[in-house]
Amino acid sequence: SHTMEPFGALYMPELKTFEYDIEKAKELLAESGYKGEEIRIDTSATYYTNGLLAMQAVAEMWGAIGVKTRINVDDKWTGNDPTMNARNWSNPMYFPDPFGSFGVMWAPGGPSEGEGRFKTDADYAEKWDRFRFSTDVAARREAYGELMERIKNDPPFLVLYQPYESWGMRKTVDWAPAPGHIPYVLDFRAGSIRVDG
């Protein structure tokens, strides 16, 4: 599911948004009207850590249920290309809370909806507002669970993996990244980092 330990009180490993079930996937594919046309999946060769390997794995899994794919490796952005059918995409965690990752990208009127990857409605917006703006942790957990149920029933994305990130710095630098933070939002504010000598 779209849940990670850095979410703290909102980490909910009991959520089962996605499942691996080849037979069910074959049944759903048969019901979909898919006629064997080639599905183009896009990736960059190097932008995402293991991005090309991930797309190769996706192509193999889709092939196992009868979906014909072609991996398009291109280092320029193809997200708005109408001939692209699927692609890998990052969903960063800007801060350790479901809103810091899922909430930012999949909000009503947010980047995913604005780029046409996702459509929301009044029911989704009501759940999202309870999740985002409630000051009660239990209410936020409940609303987030409801949002994940919506995603389960009509998934616009599939969480594949969290990329490995490593750090190297001089011994004279006293700093460490906060758990769950990403390279885009590293904390180098006064008091958070010290350089000796």
XYZ file of C-alpha atoms in Angstrom:
197
model
C 0.000 0.000 0.000
C 1.016 3.622 0.002
C 2.161 3.452 3.618
C 5.655 3.745 5.075
C 7.127 3.521 8.574
C 8.212 7.193 8.652
C 4.479 8.084 8.639
C 4.572 7.388 12.392
C 1.045 7.225 13.864
C -0.345 7.162 10.315
C 1.728 4.142 9.224
C -0.891 1.484 8.511
C 0.662 -1.790 7.306
C -2.751 -3.443 7.650
C -3.879 -1.633 4.489
C -3.795 -3.982 1.506
C -4.264 -1.672 -1.451
C -2.467 -3.794 -4.047
C -2.244 -7.553 -4.432
C -0.256 -9.968 -6.559
C -2.721 -12.451 -8.059
C -1.926 -13.679 -11.591
C -5.204 -15.550 -12.074
C -7.302 -12.572 -10.985
C -5.190 -10.322 -13.231
C -5.911 -12.615 -16.196
C -9.643 -12.493 -15.414
C -9.606 -8.687 -15.175
C -7.638 -8.452 -18.422
C -10.204 -10.671 -20.188
C -13.016 -8.435 -18.889
C -11.216 -5.256 -19.969
C -11.587 -5.712 -23.707
C -7.821 -5.775 -24.274
C -7.175 -7.177 -27.758
C -3.422 -7.765 -27.691
C -2.321 -4.281 -28.724
C 1.156 -3.198 -27.722
C 1.366 -1.130 -24.526
C 4.232 1.357 -24.523
C 5.852 1.819 -21.127
C 8.366 4.646 -20.787
C 11.416 5.009 -18.585
C 14.690 6.861 -18.472
C 17.874 4.817 -18.528
C 19.314 6.497 -15.456
C 16.977 9.054 -13.852
C 15.305 6.711 -11.353
C 17.406 4.328 -9.279
C 16.725 0.909 -10.870
C 14.037 2.497 -13.061
C 14.921 0.519 -16.183
C 15.141 -2.723 -14.192
C 11.738 -1.983 -12.669
C 10.171 -1.462 -16.108
C 11.719 -4.705 -17.331
C 10.167 -6.500 -14.355
C 6.794 -4.861 -15.062
C 6.996 -5.918 -18.723
C 7.729 -9.526 -17.680
C 4.842 -9.572 -15.197
C 2.433 -8.078 -17.716
C 3.659 -10.581 -20.295
C 2.839 -13.410 -17.873
C -0.838 -12.436 -17.996
C -0.890 -11.802 -21.745
C -0.159 -8.081 -22.105
C 2.167 -7.210 -24.962
C 4.573 -4.390 -24.041
C 7.349 -2.311 -25.527
C 9.755 -0.484 -23.242
C 10.639 2.958 -24.552
C 13.896 4.224 -23.007
C 14.148 7.971 -23.397
C 15.951 10.478 -21.214
C 13.624 13.321 -22.135
C 10.288 13.777 -20.362
C 7.471 11.868 -22.099
C 4.738 12.370 -19.487
C 2.604 14.485 -21.811
C 3.188 12.341 -24.906
C -0.205 10.939 -26.017
C 1.467 7.827 -27.517
C 2.824 6.789 -24.092
C 0.585 4.345 -22.198
C 2.386 3.943 -18.846
C 5.605 5.072 -17.230
C 7.536 5.029 -14.023
C 7.215 8.129 -11.931
C 8.442 9.225 -8.556
C 6.127 10.131 -5.706
C 8.511 11.801 -3.239
C 7.970 12.014 0.491
C 8.446 15.716 1.162
C 7.939 15.151 4.885
C 7.122 12.012 6.940
C 3.321 11.954 6.793
C 0.950 10.494 4.167
C 0.151 14.061 3.135
C 3.871 14.616 2.515
C 3.774 12.069 -0.309
C 0.357 10.713 -1.310
C -1.491 13.843 -0.241
C 0.638 16.224 -2.256
C 0.585 14.285 -5.538
C -2.954 12.845 -5.428
C -4.914 15.771 -3.970
C -8.059 17.043 -5.703
C -6.753 19.524 -8.254
C -3.178 18.428 -7.497
C -0.390 17.489 -9.927
C -1.809 14.074 -10.907
C -5.267 15.396 -11.655
C -3.864 18.529 -13.304
C -1.825 16.399 -15.711
C -4.809 14.145 -16.532
C -3.524 10.998 -14.789
C -6.291 10.912 -12.221
C -9.843 12.161 -11.734
C -11.465 12.972 -8.416
C -15.061 13.652 -7.444
C -16.912 15.219 -4.503
C -16.757 11.991 -2.463
C -12.997 11.712 -2.930
C -12.558 15.411 -2.072
C -14.562 14.978 1.150
C -12.394 12.029 2.233
C -9.235 13.900 1.263
C -10.286 16.977 3.270
C -10.898 14.845 6.383
C -7.526 13.147 5.901
C -5.640 16.377 5.258
C -7.225 18.865 7.630
C -8.399 16.897 10.668
C -6.396 17.471 13.836
C -7.500 14.085 15.199
C -5.122 11.225 14.355
C -7.870 8.577 14.465
C -10.003 10.604 12.033
C -7.031 11.048 9.700
C -6.274 7.305 9.810
C -9.896 6.470 9.005
C -10.049 8.920 6.103
C -6.694 7.738 4.721
C -7.936 4.142 4.855
C -11.018 5.219 2.880
C -8.801 6.938 0.294
C -6.686 3.786 -0.065
C -9.890 1.779 -0.599
C -10.765 4.151 -3.455
C -7.269 3.670 -4.890
C -7.646 -0.112 -4.523
C -10.876 -0.084 -6.529
C -9.561 2.190 -9.298
C -5.753 2.413 -9.067
C -4.082 5.250 -10.983
C -0.669 4.093 -9.729
C 1.163 1.135 -8.249
C 3.823 1.549 -5.603
C 6.834 -0.433 -6.842
C 9.700 0.249 -4.457
C 11.555 2.808 -2.399
C 14.900 3.616 -4.006
C 18.109 3.173 -2.075
C 19.795 6.424 -1.165
C 23.321 6.664 0.205
C 25.249 9.564 1.666
C 28.888 10.475 1.771
C 30.477 13.453 3.468
C 33.643 14.601 5.123
C 34.280 13.618 8.735
C 34.234 17.290 9.690
C 30.549 17.588 8.756
C 28.117 16.842 11.589
C 24.786 16.174 9.906
C 22.430 13.304 9.088
C 19.261 13.226 6.969
C 16.021 12.997 8.934
C 14.188 9.651 8.609
C 11.800 9.647 5.674
C 13.169 12.797 4.091
C 14.250 12.877 0.465
C 17.106 14.684 -1.314
C 14.744 17.436 -2.478
C 14.114 18.643 1.074
C 17.300 18.031 3.049
C 17.507 20.076 6.236
C 20.556 22.318 6.087
C 19.056 25.085 8.228
C 21.108 26.821 10.903
C 21.446 24.470 13.854
C 20.842 21.352 11.748
C 24.344 21.088 10.325
C 27.785 21.871 11.726
C 31.136 21.918 9.938
C 34.251 21.661 12.110
C 37.602 22.983 11.016
